[in-house]
């Protein structure tokens, strides 16, 4: 029997493959986000990270990060990401050396995601926290974050009502889309103009559309 025929068949467990691959890619790229992803695959096998980290989701979040840098600068004391899911955008912002960010707090109404977001962003220590909360009930006026990010606008029933909870002048980054076919998308918009109308921001610093294969993502950066 040769060495080759004595080898074990490759494992069919995708978690094991993905864990090995992401650890290797993290070592090669030096990315704390990819290292966090490897930890999530090992520790939270139930988490739908393949969906949160698919190339379209990543493209939309890189677009948010780069546009934010270009139009709002590099320094932020405190950023809140609401509907933040597994904390992928938080990880992208915190590991990007172009920015100087004090803290990022990611919150989501789903009690199953904070532990995953915490594992994903453990490398950032106290600069990251994840909580379970309804975005309509957060204390925006008391704690005054420098920036509130909501890339889940298509998932909430009353965007204008939520924005009304924020103190006037708060800087926001908002994303929505025209992917009406997805049943959890309860608030899609047909165009960038419709998104601007829906949000009714007092000042718009950036407005753009990013076409994807099945839908177009819209983004606004501005002030309430
Ligand atoms: C599928 S995910 C994120 C999709 C989005 N395109 C993204 O990646 O940013 C939408 C998230 O919004 C959260 N969500 C929906 N309504 C919310 C609310 N009222 N407060 C906080 N989070 C909410 C859901 O629990 C979910 O994790």
mmCIF file with all atom_site columns, C-alpha atoms and ligand atoms in Angstrom, residues 51-52 57 60-61 81-86 88-89 107-111 113 133-138 150-157 162 175 177 184-186 215 217, ligand 1:
data_model
loop_
_atom_site.group_PDB
_atom_site.id
_atom_site.type_symbol
_atom_site.label_atom_id
_atom_site.label_alt_id
_atom_site.label_comp_id
_atom_site.label_asym_id
_atom_site.label_entity_id
_atom_site.label_seq_id
_atom_site.pdbx_PDB_ins_code
_atom_site.Cartn_x
_atom_site.Cartn_y
_atom_site.Cartn_z
_atom_site.occupancy
_atom_site.B_iso_or_equiv
_atom_site.pdbx_formal_charge
_atom_site.auth_seq_id
_atom_site.auth_comp_id
_atom_site.auth_asym_id
_atom_site.auth_atom_id
_atom_site.pdbx_PDB_model_num
ATOM   1  C CA  . UNK A 1 51  ? -25.033 34.163 4.101  1.00 0.00 ? 51  UNK A CA  1
ATOM   2  C CA  . UNK A 1 52  ? -23.743 37.128 6.131  1.00 0.00 ? 52  UNK A CA  1
ATOM   3  C CA  . UNK A 1 57  ? -23.029 41.210 1.427  1.00 0.00 ? 57  UNK A CA  1
ATOM   4  C CA  . UNK A 1 60  ? -22.309 46.192 0.012  1.00 0.00 ? 60  UNK A CA  1
ATOM   5  C CA  . UNK A 1 61  ? -20.438 46.641 3.289  1.00 0.00 ? 61  UNK A CA  1
ATOM   6  C CA  . UNK A 1 81  ? -24.776 49.695 14.058 1.00 0.00 ? 81  UNK A CA  1
ATOM   7  C CA  . UNK A 1 82  ? -28.443 48.755 14.485 1.00 0.00 ? 82  UNK A CA  1
ATOM   8  C CA  . UNK A 1 83  ? -29.840 45.553 12.977 1.00 0.00 ? 83  UNK A CA  1
ATOM   9  C CA  . UNK A 1 84  ? -26.127 44.647 12.951 1.00 0.00 ? 84  UNK A CA  1
ATOM   10 C CA  . UNK A 1 85  ? -26.686 40.868 12.592 1.00 0.00 ? 85  UNK A CA  1
ATOM   11 C CA  . UNK A 1 86  ? -23.367 38.990 13.082 1.00 0.00 ? 86  UNK A CA  1
ATOM   12 C CA  . UNK A 1 88  ? -19.484 41.851 9.872  1.00 0.00 ? 88  UNK A CA  1
ATOM   13 C CA  . UNK A 1 89  ? -19.595 45.587 9.081  1.00 0.00 ? 89  UNK A CA  1
ATOM   14 C CA  . UNK A 1 107 ? -27.244 45.722 18.321 1.00 0.00 ? 107 UNK A CA  1
ATOM   15 C CA  . UNK A 1 108 ? -29.905 43.448 16.914 1.00 0.00 ? 108 UNK A CA  1
ATOM   16 C CA  . UNK A 1 109 ? -33.390 42.377 17.967 1.00 0.00 ? 109 UNK A CA  1
ATOM   17 C CA  . UNK A 1 110 ? -32.516 38.696 17.381 1.00 0.00 ? 110 UNK A CA  1
ATOM   18 C CA  . UNK A 1 111 ? -31.197 37.227 20.676 1.00 0.00 ? 111 UNK A CA  1
ATOM   19 C CA  . UNK A 1 113 ? -26.729 36.895 17.066 1.00 0.00 ? 113 UNK A CA  1
ATOM   20 C CA  . UNK A 1 133 ? -32.124 45.400 21.433 1.00 0.00 ? 133 UNK A CA  1
ATOM   21 C CA  . UNK A 1 134 ? -34.933 46.753 19.293 1.00 0.00 ? 134 UNK A CA  1
ATOM   22 C CA  . UNK A 1 135 ? -33.507 49.711 17.349 1.00 0.00 ? 135 UNK A CA  1
ATOM   23 C CA  . UNK A 1 136 ? -36.686 51.738 18.033 1.00 0.00 ? 136 UNK A CA  1
ATOM   24 C CA  . UNK A 1 137 ? -35.961 51.639 21.792 1.00 0.00 ? 137 UNK A CA  1
ATOM   25 C CA  . UNK A 1 138 ? -32.287 52.652 22.048 1.00 0.00 ? 138 UNK A CA  1
ATOM   26 C CA  . UNK A 1 150 ? -28.598 50.871 9.587  1.00 0.00 ? 150 UNK A CA  1
ATOM   27 C CA  . UNK A 1 151 ? -27.959 48.609 6.592  1.00 0.00 ? 151 UNK A CA  1
ATOM   28 C CA  . UNK A 1 152 ? -31.150 46.683 7.420  1.00 0.00 ? 152 UNK A CA  1
ATOM   29 C CA  . UNK A 1 153 ? -33.684 49.383 6.436  1.00 0.00 ? 153 UNK A CA  1
ATOM   30 C CA  . UNK A 1 154 ? -35.518 46.884 4.202  1.00 0.00 ? 154 UNK A CA  1
ATOM   31 C CA  . UNK A 1 155 ? -36.225 44.831 7.357  1.00 0.00 ? 155 UNK A CA  1
ATOM   32 C CA  . UNK A 1 156 ? -38.013 47.482 9.450  1.00 0.00 ? 156 UNK A CA  1
ATOM   33 C CA  . UNK A 1 157 ? -41.613 48.532 8.990  1.00 0.00 ? 157 UNK A CA  1
ATOM   34 C CA  . UNK A 1 162 ? -37.344 55.024 13.546 1.00 0.00 ? 162 UNK A CA  1
ATOM   35 C CA  . UNK A 1 175 ? -28.881 51.036 3.156  1.00 0.00 ? 175 UNK A CA  1
ATOM   36 C CA  . UNK A 1 177 ? -32.735 47.604 -1.618 1.00 0.00 ? 177 UNK A CA  1
ATOM   37 C CA  . UNK A 1 184 ? -38.301 39.151 5.260  1.00 0.00 ? 184 UNK A CA  1
ATOM   38 C CA  . UNK A 1 185 ? -37.918 42.415 3.282  1.00 0.00 ? 185 UNK A CA  1
ATOM   39 C CA  . UNK A 1 186 ? -40.965 44.319 4.483  1.00 0.00 ? 186 UNK A CA  1
ATOM   40 C CA  . UNK A 1 215 ? -31.301 43.535 -6.945 1.00 0.00 ? 215 UNK A CA  1
ATOM   41 C CA  . UNK A 1 217 ? -28.721 48.290 -3.122 1.00 0.00 ? 217 UNK A CA  1
HETATM 42 C C1  . LIG B 2 .   ? -30.777 39.801 7.545  1.00 0.00 ? 1   LIG B C1  1
HETATM 43 S S1  . LIG B 2 .   ? -30.083 40.935 8.542  1.00 0.00 ? 1   LIG B S1  1
HETATM 44 C C2  . LIG B 2 .   ? -29.135 42.092 7.700  1.00 0.00 ? 1   LIG B C2  1
HETATM 45 C C3  . LIG B 2 .   ? -29.411 42.370 6.237  1.00 0.00 ? 1   LIG B C3  1
HETATM 46 C C4  . LIG B 2 .   ? -28.697 43.551 5.717  1.00 0.00 ? 1   LIG B C4  1
HETATM 47 N N1  . LIG B 2 .   ? -28.726 43.623 4.320  1.00 0.00 ? 1   LIG B N1  1
HETATM 48 C C5  . LIG B 2 .   ? -27.270 43.677 6.243  1.00 0.00 ? 1   LIG B C5  1
HETATM 49 O O1  . LIG B 2 .   ? -26.462 42.789 6.099  1.00 0.00 ? 1   LIG B O1  1
HETATM 50 O O2  . LIG B 2 .   ? -27.004 44.678 6.847  1.00 0.00 ? 1   LIG B O2  1
HETATM 51 C C6  . LIG B 2 .   ? -31.383 42.007 9.121  1.00 0.00 ? 1   LIG B C6  1
HETATM 52 C C7  . LIG B 2 .   ? -31.262 42.134 10.598 1.00 0.00 ? 1   LIG B C7  1
HETATM 53 O O3  . LIG B 2 .   ? -32.141 43.158 11.080 1.00 0.00 ? 1   LIG B O3  1
HETATM 54 C C8  . LIG B 2 .   ? -32.568 42.747 12.365 1.00 0.00 ? 1   LIG B C8  1
HETATM 55 N N2  . LIG B 2 .   ? -33.727 43.546 12.761 1.00 0.00 ? 1   LIG B N2  1
HETATM 56 C C9  . LIG B 2 .   ? -34.960 43.568 12.196 1.00 0.00 ? 1   LIG B C9  1
HETATM 57 N N3  . LIG B 2 .   ? -35.772 44.421 12.875 1.00 0.00 ? 1   LIG B N3  1
HETATM 58 C C10 . LIG B 2 .   ? -35.025 44.963 13.877 1.00 0.00 ? 1   LIG B C10 1
HETATM 59 C C11 . LIG B 2 .   ? -35.300 45.904 14.923 1.00 0.00 ? 1   LIG B C11 1
HETATM 60 N N4  . LIG B 2 .   ? -36.500 46.470 15.058 1.00 0.00 ? 1   LIG B N4  1
HETATM 61 N N5  . LIG B 2 .   ? -34.290 46.226 15.761 1.00 0.00 ? 1   LIG B N5  1
HETATM 62 C C12 . LIG B 2 .   ? -33.073 45.657 15.641 1.00 0.00 ? 1   LIG B C12 1
HETATM 63 N N6  . LIG B 2 .   ? -32.768 44.745 14.683 1.00 0.00 ? 1   LIG B N6  1
HETATM 64 C C13 . LIG B 2 .   ? -33.729 44.401 13.805 1.00 0.00 ? 1   LIG B C13 1
HETATM 65 C C14 . LIG B 2 .   ? -32.832 41.262 12.203 1.00 0.00 ? 1   LIG B C14 1
HETATM 66 O O4  . LIG B 2 .   ? -32.882 40.572 13.435 1.00 0.00 ? 1   LIG B O4  1
HETATM 67 C C15 . LIG B 2 .   ? -31.653 40.835 11.324 1.00 0.00 ? 1   LIG B C15 1
HETATM 68 O O5  . LIG B 2 .   ? -30.555 40.359 12.058 1.00 0.00 ? 1   LIG B O5  1
#
